Tab-separated table of C-alpha atoms in Angstrom:
chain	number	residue	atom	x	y	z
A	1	UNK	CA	33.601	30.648	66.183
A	2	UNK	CA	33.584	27.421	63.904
A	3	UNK	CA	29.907	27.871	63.056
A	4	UNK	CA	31.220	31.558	61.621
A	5	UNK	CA	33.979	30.560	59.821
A	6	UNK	CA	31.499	27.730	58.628
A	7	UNK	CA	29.143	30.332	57.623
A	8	UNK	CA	31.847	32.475	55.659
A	9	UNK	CA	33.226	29.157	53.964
A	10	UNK	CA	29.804	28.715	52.837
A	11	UNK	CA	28.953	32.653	51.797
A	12	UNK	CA	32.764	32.171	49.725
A	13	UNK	CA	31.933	29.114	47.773
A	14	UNK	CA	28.528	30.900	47.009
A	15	UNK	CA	30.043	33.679	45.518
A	16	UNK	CA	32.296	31.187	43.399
A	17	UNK	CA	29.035	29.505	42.034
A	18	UNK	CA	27.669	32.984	41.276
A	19	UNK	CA	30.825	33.542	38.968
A	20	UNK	CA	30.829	30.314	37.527
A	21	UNK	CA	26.901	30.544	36.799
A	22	UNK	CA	27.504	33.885	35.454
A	23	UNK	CA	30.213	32.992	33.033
A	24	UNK	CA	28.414	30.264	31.481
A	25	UNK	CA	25.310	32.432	30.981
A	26	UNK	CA	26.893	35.489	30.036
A	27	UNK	CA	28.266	34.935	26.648
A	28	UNK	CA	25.617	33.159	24.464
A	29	UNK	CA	22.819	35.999	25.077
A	30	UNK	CA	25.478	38.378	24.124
A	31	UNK	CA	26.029	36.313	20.970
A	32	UNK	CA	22.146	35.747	19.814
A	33	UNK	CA	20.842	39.234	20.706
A	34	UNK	CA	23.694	40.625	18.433
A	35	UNK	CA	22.443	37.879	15.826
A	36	UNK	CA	18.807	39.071	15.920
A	37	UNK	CA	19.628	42.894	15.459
A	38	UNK	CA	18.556	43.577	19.052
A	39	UNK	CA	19.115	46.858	20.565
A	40	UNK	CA	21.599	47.619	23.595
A	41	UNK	CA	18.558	48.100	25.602
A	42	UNK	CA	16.722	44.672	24.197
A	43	UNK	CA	20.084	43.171	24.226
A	44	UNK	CA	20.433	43.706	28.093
A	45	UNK	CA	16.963	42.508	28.727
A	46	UNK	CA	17.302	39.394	27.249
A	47	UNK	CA	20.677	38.848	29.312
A	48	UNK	CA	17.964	39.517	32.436
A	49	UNK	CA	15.774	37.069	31.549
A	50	UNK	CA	18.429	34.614	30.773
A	51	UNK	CA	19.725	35.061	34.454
A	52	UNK	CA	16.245	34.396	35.803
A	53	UNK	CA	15.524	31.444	33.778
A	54	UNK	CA	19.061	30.130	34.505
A	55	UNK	CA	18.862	31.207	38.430
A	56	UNK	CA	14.851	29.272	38.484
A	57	UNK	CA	16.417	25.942	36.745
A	58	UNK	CA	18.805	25.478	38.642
A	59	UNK	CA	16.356	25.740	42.101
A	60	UNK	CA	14.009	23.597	40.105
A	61	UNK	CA	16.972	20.605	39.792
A	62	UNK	CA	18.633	21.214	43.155
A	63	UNK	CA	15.775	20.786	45.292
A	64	UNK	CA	13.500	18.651	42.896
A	65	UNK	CA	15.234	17.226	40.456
A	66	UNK	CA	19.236	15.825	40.391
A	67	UNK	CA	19.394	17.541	43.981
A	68	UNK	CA	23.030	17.906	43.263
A	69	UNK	CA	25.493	21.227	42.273
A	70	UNK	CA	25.367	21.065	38.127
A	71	UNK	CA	24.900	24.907	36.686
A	72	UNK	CA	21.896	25.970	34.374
A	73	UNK	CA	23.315	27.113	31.616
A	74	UNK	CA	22.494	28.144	28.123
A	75	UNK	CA	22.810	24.487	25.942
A	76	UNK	CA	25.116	25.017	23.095
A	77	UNK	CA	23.025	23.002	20.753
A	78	UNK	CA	19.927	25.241	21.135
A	79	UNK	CA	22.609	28.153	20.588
A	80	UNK	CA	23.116	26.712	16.938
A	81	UNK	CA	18.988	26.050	16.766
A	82	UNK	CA	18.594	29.920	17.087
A	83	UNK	CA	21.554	30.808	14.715
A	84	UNK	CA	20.632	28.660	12.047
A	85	UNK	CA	17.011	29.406	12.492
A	86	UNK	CA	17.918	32.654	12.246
A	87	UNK	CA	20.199	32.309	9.163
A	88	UNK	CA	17.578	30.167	7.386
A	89	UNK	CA	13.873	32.181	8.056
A	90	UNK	CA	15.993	35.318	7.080
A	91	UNK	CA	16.749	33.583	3.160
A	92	UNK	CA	12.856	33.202	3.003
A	93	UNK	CA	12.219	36.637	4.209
A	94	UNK	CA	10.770	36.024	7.988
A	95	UNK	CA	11.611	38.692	10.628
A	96	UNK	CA	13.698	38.243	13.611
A	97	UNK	CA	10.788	37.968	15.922
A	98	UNK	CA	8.596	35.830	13.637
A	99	UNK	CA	11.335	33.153	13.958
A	100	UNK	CA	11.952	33.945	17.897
A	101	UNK	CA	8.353	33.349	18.366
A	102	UNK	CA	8.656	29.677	16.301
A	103	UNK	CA	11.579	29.093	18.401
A	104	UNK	CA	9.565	29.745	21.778
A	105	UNK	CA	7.143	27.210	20.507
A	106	UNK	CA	9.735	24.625	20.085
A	107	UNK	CA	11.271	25.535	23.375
A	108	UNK	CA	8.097	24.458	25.022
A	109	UNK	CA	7.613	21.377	22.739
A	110	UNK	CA	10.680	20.417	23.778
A	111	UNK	CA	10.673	20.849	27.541
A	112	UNK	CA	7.417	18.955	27.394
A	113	UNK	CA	8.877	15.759	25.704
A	114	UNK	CA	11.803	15.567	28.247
A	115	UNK	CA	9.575	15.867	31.168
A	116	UNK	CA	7.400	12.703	29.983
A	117	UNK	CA	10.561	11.492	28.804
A	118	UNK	CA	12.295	11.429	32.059
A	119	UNK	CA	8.888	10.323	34.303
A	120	UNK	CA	8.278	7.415	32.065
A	121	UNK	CA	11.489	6.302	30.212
A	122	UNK	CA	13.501	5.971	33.127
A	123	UNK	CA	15.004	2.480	32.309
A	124	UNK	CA	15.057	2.940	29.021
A	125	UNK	CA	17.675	6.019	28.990
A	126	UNK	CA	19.849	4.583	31.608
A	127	UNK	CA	19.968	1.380	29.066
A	128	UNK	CA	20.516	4.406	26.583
A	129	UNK	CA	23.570	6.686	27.763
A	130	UNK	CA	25.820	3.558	28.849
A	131	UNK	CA	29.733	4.672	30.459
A	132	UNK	CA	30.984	3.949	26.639
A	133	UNK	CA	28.434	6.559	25.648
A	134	UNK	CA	29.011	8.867	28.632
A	135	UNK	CA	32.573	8.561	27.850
A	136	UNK	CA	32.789	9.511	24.567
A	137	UNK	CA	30.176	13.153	25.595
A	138	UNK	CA	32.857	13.854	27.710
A	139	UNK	CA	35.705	13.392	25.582
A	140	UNK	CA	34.726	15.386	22.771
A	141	UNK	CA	32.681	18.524	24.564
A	142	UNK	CA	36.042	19.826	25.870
A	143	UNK	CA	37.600	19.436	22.439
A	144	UNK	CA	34.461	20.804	20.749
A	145	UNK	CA	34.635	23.474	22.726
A	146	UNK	CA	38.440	24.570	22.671
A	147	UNK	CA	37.654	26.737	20.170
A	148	UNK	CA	35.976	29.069	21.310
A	149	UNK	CA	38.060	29.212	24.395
A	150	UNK	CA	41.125	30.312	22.403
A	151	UNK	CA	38.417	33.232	20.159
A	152	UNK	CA	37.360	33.896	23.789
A	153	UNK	CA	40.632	34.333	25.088
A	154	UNK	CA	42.171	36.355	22.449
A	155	UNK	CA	39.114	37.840	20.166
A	156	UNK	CA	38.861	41.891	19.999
A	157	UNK	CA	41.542	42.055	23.242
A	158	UNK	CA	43.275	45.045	21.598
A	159	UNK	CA	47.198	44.343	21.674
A	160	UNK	CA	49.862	42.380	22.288
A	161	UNK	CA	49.816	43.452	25.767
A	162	UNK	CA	45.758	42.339	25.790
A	163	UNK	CA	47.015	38.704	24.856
A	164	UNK	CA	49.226	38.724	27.643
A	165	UNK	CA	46.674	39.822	29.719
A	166	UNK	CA	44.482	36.622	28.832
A	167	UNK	CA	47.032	34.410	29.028
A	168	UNK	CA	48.057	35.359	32.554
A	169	UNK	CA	44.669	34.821	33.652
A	170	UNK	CA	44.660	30.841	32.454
A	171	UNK	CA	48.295	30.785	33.946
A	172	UNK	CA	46.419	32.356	37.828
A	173	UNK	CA	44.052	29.968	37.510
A	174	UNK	CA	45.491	27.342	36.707
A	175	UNK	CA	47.729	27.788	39.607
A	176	UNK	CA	45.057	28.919	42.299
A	177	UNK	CA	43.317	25.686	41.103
A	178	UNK	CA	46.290	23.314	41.978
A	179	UNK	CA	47.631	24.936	44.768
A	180	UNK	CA	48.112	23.407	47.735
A	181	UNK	CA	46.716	26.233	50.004
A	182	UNK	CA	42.668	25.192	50.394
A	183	UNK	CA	42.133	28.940	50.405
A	184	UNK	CA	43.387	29.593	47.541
A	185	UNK	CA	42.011	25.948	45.328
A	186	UNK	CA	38.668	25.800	46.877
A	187	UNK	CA	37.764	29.096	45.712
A	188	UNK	CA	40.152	29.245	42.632
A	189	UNK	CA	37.348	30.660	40.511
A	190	UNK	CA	36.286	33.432	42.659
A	191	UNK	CA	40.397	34.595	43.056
A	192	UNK	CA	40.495	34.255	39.277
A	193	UNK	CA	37.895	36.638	38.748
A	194	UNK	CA	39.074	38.793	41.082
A	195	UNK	CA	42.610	38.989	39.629
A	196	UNK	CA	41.563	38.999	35.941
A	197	UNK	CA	39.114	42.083	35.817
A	198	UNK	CA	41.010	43.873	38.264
A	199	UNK	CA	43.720	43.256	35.952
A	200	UNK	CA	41.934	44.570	33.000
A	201	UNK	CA	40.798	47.661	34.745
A	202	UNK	CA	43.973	48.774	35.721
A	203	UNK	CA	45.167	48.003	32.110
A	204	UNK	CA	42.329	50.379	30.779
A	205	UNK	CA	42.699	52.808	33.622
A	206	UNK	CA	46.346	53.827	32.464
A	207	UNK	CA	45.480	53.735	28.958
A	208	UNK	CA	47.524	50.406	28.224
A	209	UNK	CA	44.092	48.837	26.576
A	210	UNK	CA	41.194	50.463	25.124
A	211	UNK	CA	38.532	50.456	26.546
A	212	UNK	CA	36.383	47.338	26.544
A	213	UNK	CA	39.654	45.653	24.973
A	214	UNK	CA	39.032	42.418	26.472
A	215	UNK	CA	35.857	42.184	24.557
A	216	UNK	CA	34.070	43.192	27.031
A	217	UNK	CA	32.275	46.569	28.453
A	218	UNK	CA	34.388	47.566	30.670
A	219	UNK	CA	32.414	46.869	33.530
A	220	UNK	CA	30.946	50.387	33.898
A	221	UNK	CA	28.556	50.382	31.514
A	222	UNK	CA	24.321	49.611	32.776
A	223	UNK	CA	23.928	47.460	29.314
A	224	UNK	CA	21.486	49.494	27.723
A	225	UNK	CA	19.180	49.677	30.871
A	226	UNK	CA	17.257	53.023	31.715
A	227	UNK	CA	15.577	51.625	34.682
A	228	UNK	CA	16.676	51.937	38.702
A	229	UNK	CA	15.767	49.807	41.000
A	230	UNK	CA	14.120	45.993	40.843
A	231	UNK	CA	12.704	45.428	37.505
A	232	UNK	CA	11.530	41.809	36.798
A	233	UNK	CA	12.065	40.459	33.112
A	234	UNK	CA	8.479	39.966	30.918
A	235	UNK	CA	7.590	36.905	29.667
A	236	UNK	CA	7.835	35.599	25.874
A	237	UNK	CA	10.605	38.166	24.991
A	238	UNK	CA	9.600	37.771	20.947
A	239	UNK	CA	6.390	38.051	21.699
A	240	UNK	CA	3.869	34.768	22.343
A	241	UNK	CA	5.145	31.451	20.770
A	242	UNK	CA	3.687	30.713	17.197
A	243	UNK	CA	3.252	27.123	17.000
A	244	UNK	CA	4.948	26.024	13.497
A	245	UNK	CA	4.897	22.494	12.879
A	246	UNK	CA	8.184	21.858	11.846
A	247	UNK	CA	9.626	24.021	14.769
A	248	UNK	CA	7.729	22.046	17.476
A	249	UNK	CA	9.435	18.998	15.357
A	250	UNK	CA	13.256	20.471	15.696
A	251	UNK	CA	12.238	21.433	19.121
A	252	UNK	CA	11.521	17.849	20.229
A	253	UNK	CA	13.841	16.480	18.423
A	254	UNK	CA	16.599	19.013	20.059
A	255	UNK	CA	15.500	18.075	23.447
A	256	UNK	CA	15.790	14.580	22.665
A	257	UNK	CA	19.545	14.580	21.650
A	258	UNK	CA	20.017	17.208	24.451
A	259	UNK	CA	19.127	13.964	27.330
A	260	UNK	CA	22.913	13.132	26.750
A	261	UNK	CA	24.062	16.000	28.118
A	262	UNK	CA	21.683	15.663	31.002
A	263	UNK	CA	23.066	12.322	31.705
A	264	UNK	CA	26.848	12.542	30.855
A	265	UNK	CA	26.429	16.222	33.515
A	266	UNK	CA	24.476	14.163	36.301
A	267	UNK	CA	26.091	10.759	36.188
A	268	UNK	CA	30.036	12.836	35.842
A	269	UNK	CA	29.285	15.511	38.856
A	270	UNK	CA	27.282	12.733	40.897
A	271	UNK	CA	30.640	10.801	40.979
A	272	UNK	CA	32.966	13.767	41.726
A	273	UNK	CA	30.721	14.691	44.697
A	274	UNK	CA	30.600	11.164	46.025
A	275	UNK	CA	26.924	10.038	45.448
A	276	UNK	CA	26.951	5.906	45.487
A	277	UNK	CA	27.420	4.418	42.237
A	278	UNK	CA	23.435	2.685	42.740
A	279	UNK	CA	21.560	6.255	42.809
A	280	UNK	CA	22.619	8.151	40.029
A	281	UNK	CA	20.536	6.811	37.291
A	282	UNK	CA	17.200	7.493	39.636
A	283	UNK	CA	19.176	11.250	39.726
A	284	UNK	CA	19.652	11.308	35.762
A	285	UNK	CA	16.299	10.143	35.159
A	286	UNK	CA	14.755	12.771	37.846
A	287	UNK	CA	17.367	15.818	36.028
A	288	UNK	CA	15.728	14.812	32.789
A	289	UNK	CA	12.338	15.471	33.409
A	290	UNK	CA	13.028	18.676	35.254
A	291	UNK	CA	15.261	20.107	32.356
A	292	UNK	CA	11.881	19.668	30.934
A	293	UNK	CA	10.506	21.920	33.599
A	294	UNK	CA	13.961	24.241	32.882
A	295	UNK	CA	12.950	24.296	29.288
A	296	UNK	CA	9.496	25.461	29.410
A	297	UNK	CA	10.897	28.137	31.857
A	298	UNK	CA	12.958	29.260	29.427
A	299	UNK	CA	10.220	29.016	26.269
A	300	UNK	CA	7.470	31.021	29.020
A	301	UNK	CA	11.087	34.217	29.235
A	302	UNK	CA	12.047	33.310	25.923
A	303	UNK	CA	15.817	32.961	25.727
A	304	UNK	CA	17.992	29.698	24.909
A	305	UNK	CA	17.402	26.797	26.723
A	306	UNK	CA	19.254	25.997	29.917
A	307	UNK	CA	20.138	22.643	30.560
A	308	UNK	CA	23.090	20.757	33.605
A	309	UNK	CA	26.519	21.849	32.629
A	310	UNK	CA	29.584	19.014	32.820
A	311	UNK	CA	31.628	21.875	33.780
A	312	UNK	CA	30.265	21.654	37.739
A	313	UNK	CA	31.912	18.431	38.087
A	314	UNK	CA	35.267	20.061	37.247
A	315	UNK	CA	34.442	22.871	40.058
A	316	UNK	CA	33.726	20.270	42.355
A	317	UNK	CA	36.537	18.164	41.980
A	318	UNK	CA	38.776	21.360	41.909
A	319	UNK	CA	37.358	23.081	45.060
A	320	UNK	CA	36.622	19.665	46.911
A	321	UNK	CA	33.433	21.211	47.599
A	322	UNK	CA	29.962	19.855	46.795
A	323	UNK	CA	28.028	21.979	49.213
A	324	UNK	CA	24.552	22.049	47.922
A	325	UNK	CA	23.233	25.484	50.132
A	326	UNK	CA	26.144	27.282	48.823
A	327	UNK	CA	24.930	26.409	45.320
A	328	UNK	CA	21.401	27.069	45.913
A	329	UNK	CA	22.050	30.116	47.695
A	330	UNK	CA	23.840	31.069	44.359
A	331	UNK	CA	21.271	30.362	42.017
A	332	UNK	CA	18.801	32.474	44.240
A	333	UNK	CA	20.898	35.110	43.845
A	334	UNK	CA	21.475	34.446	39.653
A	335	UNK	CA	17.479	34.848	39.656
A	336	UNK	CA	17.384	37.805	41.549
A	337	UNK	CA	20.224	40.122	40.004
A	338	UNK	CA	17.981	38.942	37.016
A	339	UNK	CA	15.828	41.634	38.248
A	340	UNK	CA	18.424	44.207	38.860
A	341	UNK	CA	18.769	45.977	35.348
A	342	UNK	CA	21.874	48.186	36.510
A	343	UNK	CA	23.466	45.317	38.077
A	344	UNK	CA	23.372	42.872	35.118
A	345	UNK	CA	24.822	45.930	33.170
A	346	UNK	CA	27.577	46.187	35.752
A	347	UNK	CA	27.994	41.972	35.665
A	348	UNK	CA	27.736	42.215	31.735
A	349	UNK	CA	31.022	44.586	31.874
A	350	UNK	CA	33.320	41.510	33.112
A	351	UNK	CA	35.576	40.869	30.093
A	352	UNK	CA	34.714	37.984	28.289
A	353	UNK	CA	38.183	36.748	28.117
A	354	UNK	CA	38.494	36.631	32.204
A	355	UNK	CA	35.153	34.484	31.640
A	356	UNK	CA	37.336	32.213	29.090
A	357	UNK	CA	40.152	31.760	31.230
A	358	UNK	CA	38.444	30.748	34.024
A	359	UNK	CA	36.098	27.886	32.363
A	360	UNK	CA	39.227	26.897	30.416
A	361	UNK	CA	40.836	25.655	33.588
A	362	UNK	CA	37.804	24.156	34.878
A	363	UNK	CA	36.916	22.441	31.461
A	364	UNK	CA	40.241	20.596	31.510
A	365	UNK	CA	38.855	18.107	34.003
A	366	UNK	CA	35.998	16.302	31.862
A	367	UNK	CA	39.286	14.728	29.917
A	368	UNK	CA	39.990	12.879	32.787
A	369	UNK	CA	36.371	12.258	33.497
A	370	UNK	CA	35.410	10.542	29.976
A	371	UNK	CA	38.856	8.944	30.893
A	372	UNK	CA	37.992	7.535	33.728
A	373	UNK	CA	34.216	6.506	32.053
A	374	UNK	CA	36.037	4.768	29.447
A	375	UNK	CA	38.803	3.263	31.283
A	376	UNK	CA	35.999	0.270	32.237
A	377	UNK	CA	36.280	-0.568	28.991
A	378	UNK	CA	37.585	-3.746	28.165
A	379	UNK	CA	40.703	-2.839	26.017
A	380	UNK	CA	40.100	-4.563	22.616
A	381	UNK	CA	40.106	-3.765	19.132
A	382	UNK	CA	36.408	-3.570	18.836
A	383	UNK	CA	35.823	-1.271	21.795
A	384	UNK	CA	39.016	0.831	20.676
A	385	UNK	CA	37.365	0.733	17.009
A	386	UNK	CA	34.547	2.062	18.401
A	387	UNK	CA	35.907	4.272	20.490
A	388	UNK	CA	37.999	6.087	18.028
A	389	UNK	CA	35.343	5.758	15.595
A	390	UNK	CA	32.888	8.322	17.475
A	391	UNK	CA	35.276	10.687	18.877
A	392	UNK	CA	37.127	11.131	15.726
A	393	UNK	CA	33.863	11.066	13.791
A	394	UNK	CA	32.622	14.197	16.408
A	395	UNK	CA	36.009	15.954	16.217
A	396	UNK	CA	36.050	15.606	12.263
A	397	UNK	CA	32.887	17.272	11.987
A	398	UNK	CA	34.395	20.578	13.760
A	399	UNK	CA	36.872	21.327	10.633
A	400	UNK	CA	34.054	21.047	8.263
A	401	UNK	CA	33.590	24.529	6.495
A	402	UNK	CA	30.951	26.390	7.589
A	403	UNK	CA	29.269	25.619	3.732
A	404	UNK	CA	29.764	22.061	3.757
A	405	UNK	CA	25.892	20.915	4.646
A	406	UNK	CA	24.255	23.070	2.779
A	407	UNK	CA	22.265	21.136	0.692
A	408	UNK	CA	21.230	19.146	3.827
A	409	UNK	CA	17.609	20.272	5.019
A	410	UNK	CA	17.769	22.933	7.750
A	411	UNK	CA	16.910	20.670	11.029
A	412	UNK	CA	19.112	17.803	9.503
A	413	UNK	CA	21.880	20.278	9.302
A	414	UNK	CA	22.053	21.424	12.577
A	415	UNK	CA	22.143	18.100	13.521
A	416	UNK	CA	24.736	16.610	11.469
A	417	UNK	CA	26.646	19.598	12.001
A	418	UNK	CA	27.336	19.417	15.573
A	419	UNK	CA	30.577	17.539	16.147
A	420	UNK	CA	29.210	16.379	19.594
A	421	UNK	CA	25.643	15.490	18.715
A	422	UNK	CA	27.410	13.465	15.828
A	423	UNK	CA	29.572	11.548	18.357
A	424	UNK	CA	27.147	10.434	20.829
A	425	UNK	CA	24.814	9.523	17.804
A	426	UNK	CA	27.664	7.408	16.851
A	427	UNK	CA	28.462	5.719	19.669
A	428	UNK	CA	25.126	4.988	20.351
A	429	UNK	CA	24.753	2.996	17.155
A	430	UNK	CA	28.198	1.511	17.047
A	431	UNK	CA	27.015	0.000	20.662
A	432	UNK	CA	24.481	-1.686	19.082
A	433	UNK	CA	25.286	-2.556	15.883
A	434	UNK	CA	28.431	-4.215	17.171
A	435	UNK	CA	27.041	-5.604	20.443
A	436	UNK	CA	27.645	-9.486	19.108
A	437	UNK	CA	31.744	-8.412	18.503
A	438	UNK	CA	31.617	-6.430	22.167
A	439	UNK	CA	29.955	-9.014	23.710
A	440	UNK	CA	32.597	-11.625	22.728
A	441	UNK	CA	35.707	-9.449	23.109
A	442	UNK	CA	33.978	-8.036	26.312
C-alpha cells in the first residue's frame, strides 16, 4: 500500500514537471517561428523539435551532468540572438533561413566552447560566478522578466472578463502554493493548470471569451500538423548550419555570458534541494559542460538553445520535492510527445496566460534566493555600492527604448541591451576593480 501511494506521489510530481517543462518551452518557439514568417505547419514543427531538444537536455544533465531537477528551457538571451539576427540580416536583404542556418552554426560554436569550458575551467568559473555575482543573476532575472509576465497575463485575453480570468489564476496559485494541505502545495502547479484551462474552456464554451482569447489556441487545435501517429522531428530545421564567421563569434561569445545562468540555476536549486554546500561547484562545473552537450543538441534540431532554468529551485522549494525520477521520468516524456505531432498541437492549445500565471508564482522565489546569496555580504558601503550599482545598472537597461543602441554594432547590441547580461557583467567587474575597498571593509 505505501509503495503505491509512493508510486502515485511520484507519477503526480511527474506530471507537475511535465507542465512546468512545458510552460517554459512553449512560448518562445511560438514567438520566433511567428518572427521568421513560418507557416502553422512549420510553426508546429519547430515547437516539436524544441520539446525533443528540451526533453534530451534535460536527460543529458540529470543523469550526466548537474544530476539534479533544473528544467531545459529555451535561454532568453539566445531568444534576443535570433530576433535581432533576424531584424538585422533582413536590413541587408538575407532570407529567414539564410540567417537560421548562421544561427545553427553559432549554436554549435557555442555548445562546443562551454563543453571545453566546463571540463577544463572548472576553478576558474567557480572563482568567476562568486555569491555577490550569483546574487545579483537572481535579483534582476525576476525583475527582467516581470514584464512579460504582466503582456503574458493580460496580452490578446479578449475582455474585461479575460483579465479576470488571468488574474484568478495567479490568485489559485498563489494559494495552492502556500497552502498548508501537502496535496494541494506539492503539486500547486499541476492544480493550477488544471483550474486555469479548465477555466478558460468553460469561458469559451458559453461564449463569455472568444475563442483562443487567452492568447492561446484553444486547446483543440493539432498546430498545423497533418500527420497521425509518432512522427520524430528532422534535424537542422533551416536547413544545414552555414558557418559565418562572425556568427560562430556571437555564438561563443553568447554561450560564454550564458555560464552565469548555468551557475546562478545549479548553485540556487542545489541549495533548495539540500545538496552540501562543498559539492555544488563540481555540479556547476559538470552542468556547464553538458549545456554544451544541450547546445549542440539544439544547433543538430535547430531551435533556441536550452540551457538550466532558476525557476526549478522555486518548484522545489514550493513543492518540498526534489525527486530526481519524477523529473527524469518527465523529461522522457517532454522528448517523446516531441514526436507526437497531434499531441503538441493539443499541448500548444493551453492558453498562454495559464502558462504566465503559473511561472509568475513560482518566479517569486529567486527574490528571496539572490536574498539569501547576498545576505553573506558584509553590509558596507562598498558592497551596498556595488550592489546597487549592478542591479540598478541591469534594471535601467530594461526602460531603454527599443532604438536606443542602434548605432552600436549588431553583436555589441544584443549584449549591452540585455538588462541581465549587463548586470552580471557589472558585478563581475565591480568585484574586481574594487577588491582592495571589499577586502578592507570585508
Amino acid at each position: 500500500m505505501r509503495r503505491a501511494e509512493a508510486w502515485g506521489r511520484r507519477g503526480l510530481l511527474a506530471l507537475q514537471w511535465f507542465w512546468i517543462m512545458l510552460a517554459n518551452a512553449l512560448v518562445v518557439p511560438l514567438v520566433v517561428g511567428h518572427a521568421f514568417g513560418l507557416s502553422p505547419a512549420e510553426t508546429a514543427r519547430f515547437l516539436s523539435a524544441t520539446f525533443v531538444a528540451s526533453g534530451l537536455g534535460a536527460l543529458v544533465q540529470g543523469l550526466f551532468g548537474h544530476r539534479l531537477p533544473i528544467i531545459e528551457g529555451p535561454a532568453g538571451l539566445w531568444w534576443n540572438v535570433f530576433l535581432l539576427a533576424l531584424e538585422t540580416n533582413a536590413a541587408l536583404g538575407v532570407p529567414p533561413e539564410a540567417v537560421g542556418r548562421k544561427l545553427t552554426a553559432a549554436m554549435l560554436a557555442g555548445g562546443m566552447a562551454l563543453f571545453v569550458l566546463g571540463r577544463r575551467g572548472r576553478l576558474a568559473l567557480s572563482r568567476l560566478f562568486t555569491p555577490f555575482v550569483r546574487g545579483v543573476f537572481m535579483l534582476v532575472l525576476p525583475l527582467s522578466m516581470s514584464g512579460a509576465f504582466v503582456r503574458g497575463l493580460f496580452w490578446d485575453v479578449g475582455s474585461p472578463l479575460g483579465v479576470a480570468a488571468a488574474l484568478s489564476v495567479v490568485v489559485v496559485a498563489l494559494g495552492f502554493a502556500l497552502s498548508r494541505r501537502p496535496v494541494f502545495r506539492a503539486y500547486y502547479a499541476l492544480w493550477s493548470v488544471v483550474y486555469g484551462w479548465g477555466l478558460f474552456a468553460a469561458l469559451e464554451a458559453a461564449g463569455l471569451l472568444r475563442p483562443g482569447g487567452a492568447g492561446g489556441g484553444g486547446g483543440t487545435g493539432t498546430g498545423g500538423f497533418s500527420e497521425s501517429g509518432f512522427s520524430f522531428p528532422g534535424l537542422f530545421f533551416f536547413g544545414p548550419p552555414e558557418a559565418d564567421p562572425a556568427a560562430i563569434v556571437l555564438g561563443v561569445v553568447t554561450a560564454i555570458i550564458l555560464l552565469s545562468n548555468v551557475y546562478a540555476s545549479v548553485f540556487v536549486t542545489a541549495e533548495a534541494a539540500g545538496v552540501p554546500a562543498e559539492e555544488r561547484p563540481a555540479r556547476a562545473a559538470r552542468g556547464a559542460w553538458a549545456s554544451g552537450v544541450s547546445h549542440v543538441l539544439s544547433g543538430v534540431f535547430g531551435v533556441v538553445g536550452t540551457v538550466p532554468l532558476s525557476i526549478s529551485a522555486g518548484v522545489i522549494r514550493l513543492s518540498g520535492s526534489a525527486d530526481r525520477g519524477a523529473f527524469l521520468a518527465a523529461a522522457v516524456g517532454m522528448g517523446l510527445v516531441g514526436g507526437f505531432p497531434p499531441v503538441v498541437g493539443w499541448l500548444a492549445g493551453m492558453p498562454p496566460a495559464v502558462g504566465y500565471a503559473v511561472l509568475w508564482v513560482t518566479f517569486t522565489q529567486l527574490v528571496g534566493f539572490g536574498l539569501a546569496e547576498l545576505k553573506g555580504l558584509p553590509a558596507t558601503p562598498a558592497w551596498t555600492a556595488a550592489v546597487g550599482l549592478s542591479v540598478m545598472l541591469g534594471v535601467g537597461i530594461l526602460f531603454l527604448p527599443p532604438d536606443a543602441l542602434g548605432a552600436l554594432p549588431p553583436a555589441i547590441r544584443g549584449i549591452a541591451g540585455n538588462g541581465l547580461i549587463v548586470a552580471v557583467l557589472a558585478a563581475i567587474g565591480l568585484e574586481r576593480l574594487m577588491a582592495p575597498v571589499l577586502r578592507r571593509e570585508g
